[in-house]
Coordinates of C-alpha atoms and ligand atoms in Angstrom, one line a residue:
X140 CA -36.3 64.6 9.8
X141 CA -35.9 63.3 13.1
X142 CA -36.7 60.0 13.2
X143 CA -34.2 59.8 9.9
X144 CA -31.4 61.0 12.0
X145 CA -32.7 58.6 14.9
X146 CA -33.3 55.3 12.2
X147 CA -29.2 56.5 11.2
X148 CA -28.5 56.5 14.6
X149 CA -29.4 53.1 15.1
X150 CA -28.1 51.9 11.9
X151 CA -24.7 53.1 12.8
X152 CA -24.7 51.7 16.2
X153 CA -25.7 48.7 14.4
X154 CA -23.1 48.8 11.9
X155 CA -20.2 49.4 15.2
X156 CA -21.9 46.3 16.4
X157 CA -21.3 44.3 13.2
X158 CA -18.0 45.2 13.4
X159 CA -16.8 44.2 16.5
X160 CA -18.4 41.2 16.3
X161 CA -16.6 40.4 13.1
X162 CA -13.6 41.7 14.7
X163 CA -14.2 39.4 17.7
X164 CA -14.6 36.4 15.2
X165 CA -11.3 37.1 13.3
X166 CA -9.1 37.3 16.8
X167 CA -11.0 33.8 17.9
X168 CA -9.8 32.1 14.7
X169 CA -6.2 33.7 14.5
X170 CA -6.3 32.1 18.4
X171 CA -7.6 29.2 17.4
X172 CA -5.2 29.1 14.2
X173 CA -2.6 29.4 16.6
X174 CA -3.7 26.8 19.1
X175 CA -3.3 24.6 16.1
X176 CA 0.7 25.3 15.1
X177 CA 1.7 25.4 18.8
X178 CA -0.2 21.3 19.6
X179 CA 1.4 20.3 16.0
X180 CA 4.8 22.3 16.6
X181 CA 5.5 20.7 20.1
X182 CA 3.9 17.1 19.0
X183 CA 6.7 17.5 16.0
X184 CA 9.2 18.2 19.0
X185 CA 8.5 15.2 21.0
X186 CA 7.8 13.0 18.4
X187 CA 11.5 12.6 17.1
X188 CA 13.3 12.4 20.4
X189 CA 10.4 9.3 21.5
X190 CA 11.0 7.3 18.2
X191 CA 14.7 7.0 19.3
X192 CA 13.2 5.6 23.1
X193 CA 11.2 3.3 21.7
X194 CA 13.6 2.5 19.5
X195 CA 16.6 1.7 22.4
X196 CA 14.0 0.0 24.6
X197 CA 13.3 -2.8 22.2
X198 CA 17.0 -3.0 21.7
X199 CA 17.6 -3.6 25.1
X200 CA 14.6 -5.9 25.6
X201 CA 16.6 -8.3 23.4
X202 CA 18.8 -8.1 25.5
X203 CA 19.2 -11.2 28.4
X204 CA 18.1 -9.2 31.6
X205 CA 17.2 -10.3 34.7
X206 CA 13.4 -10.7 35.0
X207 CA 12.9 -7.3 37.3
X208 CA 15.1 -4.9 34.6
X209 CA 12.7 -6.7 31.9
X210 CA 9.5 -5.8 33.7
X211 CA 10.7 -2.4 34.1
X212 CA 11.8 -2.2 30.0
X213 CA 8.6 -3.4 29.5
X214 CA 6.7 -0.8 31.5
X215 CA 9.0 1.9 29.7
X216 CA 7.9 0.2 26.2
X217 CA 4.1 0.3 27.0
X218 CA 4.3 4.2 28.3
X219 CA 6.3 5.1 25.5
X220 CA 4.0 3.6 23.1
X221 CA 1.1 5.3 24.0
X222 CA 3.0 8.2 24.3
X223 CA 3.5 7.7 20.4
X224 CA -0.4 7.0 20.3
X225 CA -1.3 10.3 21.8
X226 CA 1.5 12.6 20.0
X227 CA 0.1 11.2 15.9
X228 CA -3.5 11.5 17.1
X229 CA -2.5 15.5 17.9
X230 CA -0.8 15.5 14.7
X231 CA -3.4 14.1 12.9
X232 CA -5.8 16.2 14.8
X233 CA -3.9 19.4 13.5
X234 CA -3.8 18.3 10.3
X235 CA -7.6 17.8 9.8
X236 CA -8.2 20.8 11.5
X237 CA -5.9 23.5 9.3
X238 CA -7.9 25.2 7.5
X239 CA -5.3 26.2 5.2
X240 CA -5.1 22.5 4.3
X241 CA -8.3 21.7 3.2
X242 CA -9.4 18.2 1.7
X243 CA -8.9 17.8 -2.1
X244 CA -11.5 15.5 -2.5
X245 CA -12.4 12.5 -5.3
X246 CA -15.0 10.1 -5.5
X247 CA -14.2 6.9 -2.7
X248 CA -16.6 3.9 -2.4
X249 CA -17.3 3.4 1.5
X250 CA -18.4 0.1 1.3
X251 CA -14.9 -0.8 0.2
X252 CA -13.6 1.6 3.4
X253 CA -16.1 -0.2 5.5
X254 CA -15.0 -4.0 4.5
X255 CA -11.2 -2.9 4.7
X256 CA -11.3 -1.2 8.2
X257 CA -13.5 -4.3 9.3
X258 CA -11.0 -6.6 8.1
X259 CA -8.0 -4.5 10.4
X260 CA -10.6 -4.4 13.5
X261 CA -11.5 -8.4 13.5
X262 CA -8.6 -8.9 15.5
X263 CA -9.5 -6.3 18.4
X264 CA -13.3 -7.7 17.6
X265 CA -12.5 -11.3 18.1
X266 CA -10.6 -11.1 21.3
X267 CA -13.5 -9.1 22.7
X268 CA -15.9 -11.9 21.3
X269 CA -17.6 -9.6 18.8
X270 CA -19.2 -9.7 15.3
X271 CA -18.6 -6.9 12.9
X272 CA -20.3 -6.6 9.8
X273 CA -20.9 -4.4 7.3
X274 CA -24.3 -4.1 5.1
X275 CA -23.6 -2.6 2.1
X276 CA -26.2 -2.0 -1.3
X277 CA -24.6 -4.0 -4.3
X278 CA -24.5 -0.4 -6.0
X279 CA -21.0 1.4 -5.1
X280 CA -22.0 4.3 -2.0
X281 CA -19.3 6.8 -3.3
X282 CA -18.7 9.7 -1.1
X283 CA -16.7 13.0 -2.4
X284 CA -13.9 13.0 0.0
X285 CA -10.0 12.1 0.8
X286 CA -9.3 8.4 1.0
X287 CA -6.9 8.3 3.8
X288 CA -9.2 10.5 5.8
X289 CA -12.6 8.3 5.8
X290 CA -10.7 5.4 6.4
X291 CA -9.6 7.3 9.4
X292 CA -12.9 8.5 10.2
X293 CA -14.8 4.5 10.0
X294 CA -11.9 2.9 11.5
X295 CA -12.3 5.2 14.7
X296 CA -15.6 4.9 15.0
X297 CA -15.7 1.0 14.8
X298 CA -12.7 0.8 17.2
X299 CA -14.8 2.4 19.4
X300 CA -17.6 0.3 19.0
X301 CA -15.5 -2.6 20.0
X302 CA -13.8 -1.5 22.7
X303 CA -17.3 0.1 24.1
X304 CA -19.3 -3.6 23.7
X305 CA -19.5 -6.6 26.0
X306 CA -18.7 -9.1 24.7
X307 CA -20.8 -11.8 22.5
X308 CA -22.5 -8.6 21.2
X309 CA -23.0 -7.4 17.9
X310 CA -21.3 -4.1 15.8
X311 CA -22.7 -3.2 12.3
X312 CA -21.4 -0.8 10.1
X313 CA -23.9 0.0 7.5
X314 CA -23.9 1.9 4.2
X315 CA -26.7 3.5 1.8
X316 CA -27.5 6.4 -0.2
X317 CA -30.1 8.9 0.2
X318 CA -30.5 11.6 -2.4
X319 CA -27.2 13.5 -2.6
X320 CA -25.9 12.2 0.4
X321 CA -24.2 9.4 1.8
X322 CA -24.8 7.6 5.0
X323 CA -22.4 5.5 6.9
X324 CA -24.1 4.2 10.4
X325 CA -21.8 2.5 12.9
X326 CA -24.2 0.7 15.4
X327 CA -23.1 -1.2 18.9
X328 CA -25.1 -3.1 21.1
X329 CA -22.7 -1.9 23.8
X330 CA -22.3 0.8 26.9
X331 CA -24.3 3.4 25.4
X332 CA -23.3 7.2 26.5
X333 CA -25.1 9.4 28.9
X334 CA -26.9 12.6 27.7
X335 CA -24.7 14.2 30.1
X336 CA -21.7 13.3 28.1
X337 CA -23.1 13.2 24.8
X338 CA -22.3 17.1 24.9
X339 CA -18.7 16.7 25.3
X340 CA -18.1 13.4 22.8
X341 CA -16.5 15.2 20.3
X342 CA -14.2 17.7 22.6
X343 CA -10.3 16.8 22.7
X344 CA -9.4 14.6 25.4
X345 CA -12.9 14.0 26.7
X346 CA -13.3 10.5 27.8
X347 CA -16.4 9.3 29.9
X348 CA -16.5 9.1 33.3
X349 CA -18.6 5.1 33.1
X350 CA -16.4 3.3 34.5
X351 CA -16.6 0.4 32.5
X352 CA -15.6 2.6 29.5
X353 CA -12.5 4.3 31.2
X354 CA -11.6 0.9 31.8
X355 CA -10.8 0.7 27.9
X356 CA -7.1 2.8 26.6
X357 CA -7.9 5.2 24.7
X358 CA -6.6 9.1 24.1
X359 CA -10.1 11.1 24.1
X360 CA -8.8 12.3 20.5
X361 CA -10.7 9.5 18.5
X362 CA -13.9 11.5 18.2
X363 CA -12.1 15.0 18.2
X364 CA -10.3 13.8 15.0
X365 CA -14.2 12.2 13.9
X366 CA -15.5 15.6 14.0
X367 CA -13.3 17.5 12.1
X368 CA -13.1 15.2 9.0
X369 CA -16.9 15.2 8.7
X370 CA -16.9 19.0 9.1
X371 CA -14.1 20.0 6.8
X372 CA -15.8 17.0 3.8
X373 CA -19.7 19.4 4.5
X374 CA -21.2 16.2 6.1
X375 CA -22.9 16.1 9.6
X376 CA -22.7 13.6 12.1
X377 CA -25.5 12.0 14.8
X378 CA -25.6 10.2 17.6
X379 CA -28.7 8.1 18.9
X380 CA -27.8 6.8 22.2
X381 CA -28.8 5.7 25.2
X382 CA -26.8 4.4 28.7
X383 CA -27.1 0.5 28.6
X384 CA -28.8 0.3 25.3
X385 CA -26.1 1.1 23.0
X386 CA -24.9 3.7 20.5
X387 CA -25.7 4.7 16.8
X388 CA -23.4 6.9 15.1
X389 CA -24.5 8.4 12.0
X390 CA -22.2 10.2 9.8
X391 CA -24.0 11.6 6.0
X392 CA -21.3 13.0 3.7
X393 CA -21.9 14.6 -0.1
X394 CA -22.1 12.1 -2.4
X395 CA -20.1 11.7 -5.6
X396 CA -21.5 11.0 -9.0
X397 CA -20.4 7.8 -10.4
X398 CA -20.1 9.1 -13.4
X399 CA -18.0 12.1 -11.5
Ligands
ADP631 P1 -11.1 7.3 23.3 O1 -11.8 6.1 22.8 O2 -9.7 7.3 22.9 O3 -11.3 7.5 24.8 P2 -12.8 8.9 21.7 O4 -12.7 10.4 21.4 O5 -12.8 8.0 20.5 O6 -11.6 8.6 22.6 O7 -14.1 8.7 22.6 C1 -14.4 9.5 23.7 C2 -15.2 8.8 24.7 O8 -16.5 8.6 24.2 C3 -14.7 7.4 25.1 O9 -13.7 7.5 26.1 C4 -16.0 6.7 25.5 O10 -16.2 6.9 26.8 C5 -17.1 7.3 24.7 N1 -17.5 6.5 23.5 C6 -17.0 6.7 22.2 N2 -17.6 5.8 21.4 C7 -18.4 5.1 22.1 C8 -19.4 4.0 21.9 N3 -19.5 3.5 20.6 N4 -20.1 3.5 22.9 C9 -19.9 4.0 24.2 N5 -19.1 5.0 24.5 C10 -18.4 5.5 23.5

């Protein structure tokens, strides 16, 4: 009879324990939840008010100035700009990351993703000197997923690749399908990341701290945003990389049926 009352004992100090962990879990998403409206409430705010600057500064960049007041309107432009840059990448990240808003998703061929967001980055690719190409199985590689949001998810990942490669190297994006997966892979021959930084890639506003990368604009949301899709579609995403030797970013997704 005792060690019923002691095996009770324990299994309602476990069950308290249960509880306030659950308890802890629900206040860290309502937080969380809230951290969300407040980043997409205040981007809202700023986002209205900046349209109309950038708006009046290419107005009055038209306009014949002397050649100090245009340097100055262009400074303003280029500041303002990114300010635009940063302010949809928080609404974006917001978006991807309500869960109240979850992906409704239908079958999309990534190789035609892959050849589409290639075509937008050969500009940023050839001023860098770069190849991009995308290897892709003559069968379609359909993932189950939002259209709008792994376009989003390759052309970020590719964008970096460029931006993170000397020159005269080489970026390949691609594509195959393995079981009931999908598997995009977006290789560079370029900077590579530290192990050190590895851990924080995918943290908002984490940039590295190699020089020649922070020599590259950028917001430190790219791979924030990268992170959520893949999460909220069920995929997973990998990273092989090493400093100097390049990175490997490996993203598998569910796979649609075609017949789906
Ligand atoms: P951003 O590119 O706007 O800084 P990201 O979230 O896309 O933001 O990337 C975060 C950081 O990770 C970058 O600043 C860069 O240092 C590093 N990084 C991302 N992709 C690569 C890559 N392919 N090669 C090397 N470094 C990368």
């Amino acid at each position: 009879a005792l060690d019923i009352g002691r095996d009770l004992g324990t299994a309602i100090l476990n069950v308290r324990a249960f509880e306030r962990e659950h308890r802890l879990v629900k206040e860290l998403q309502a937080l969380d939840q809230y951290k969300g409206q407040l980043i997409a409430t205040v981007a809202h705010e700023l986002k209205n008010p900046l349209t109309s600057i950038v708006g009046y500064l290419e107005m009055l960049e038209a306009e014949d100035v002397n050649a100090g007041v245009q340097q100055a309107l262009s400074a303003m432009d280029r500041g303002a700009r990114r300010m635009v840059r940063v302010i949809d990448d928080l609404l974006l990240l917001s978006k991807v990351g309500d869960p109240s808003n979850p992906v409704i998703p239908r079958p999309v061929d990534l190789s035609t993703v892959a050849r589409d967001v290639v075509d937008l980055t050969s500009l940023a690719a050839g001023k860098r000197d770069l190849t991009v190409d995308v290897v892709a199985p003559a069968y379609p590689v359909l993932a189950n997923g939002d259209p709008d949001e792994l376009d989003r998810l390759l052309s970020n990942l590719v964008s970096n690749a460029v931006k993170y490669t000397e020159p005269g190297r080489a970026v390949t994006v691609a594509l195959a399908r393995e079981g009931d997966e999908v598997v995009v892979e977006c290789r560079d021959e370029g900077f590579g990341i530290s192990e050190a930084d590895q851990e924080k890639l995918f943290t908002e506003f984490f940039r590295s701290t190699n020089p020649v990368a922070v020599a590259q604009p950028g917001t430190g949301l790219g791979l924030a945003i990268v992170a959520r899709i893949v999460e909220r579609h069920g995929g997973r995403i990998e990273l092989d990389s090493a400093l100097g030797r390049g990175s490997t970013f490996r993203v598998r997704l569910p796979a649609a049926d075609p017949a789906s």
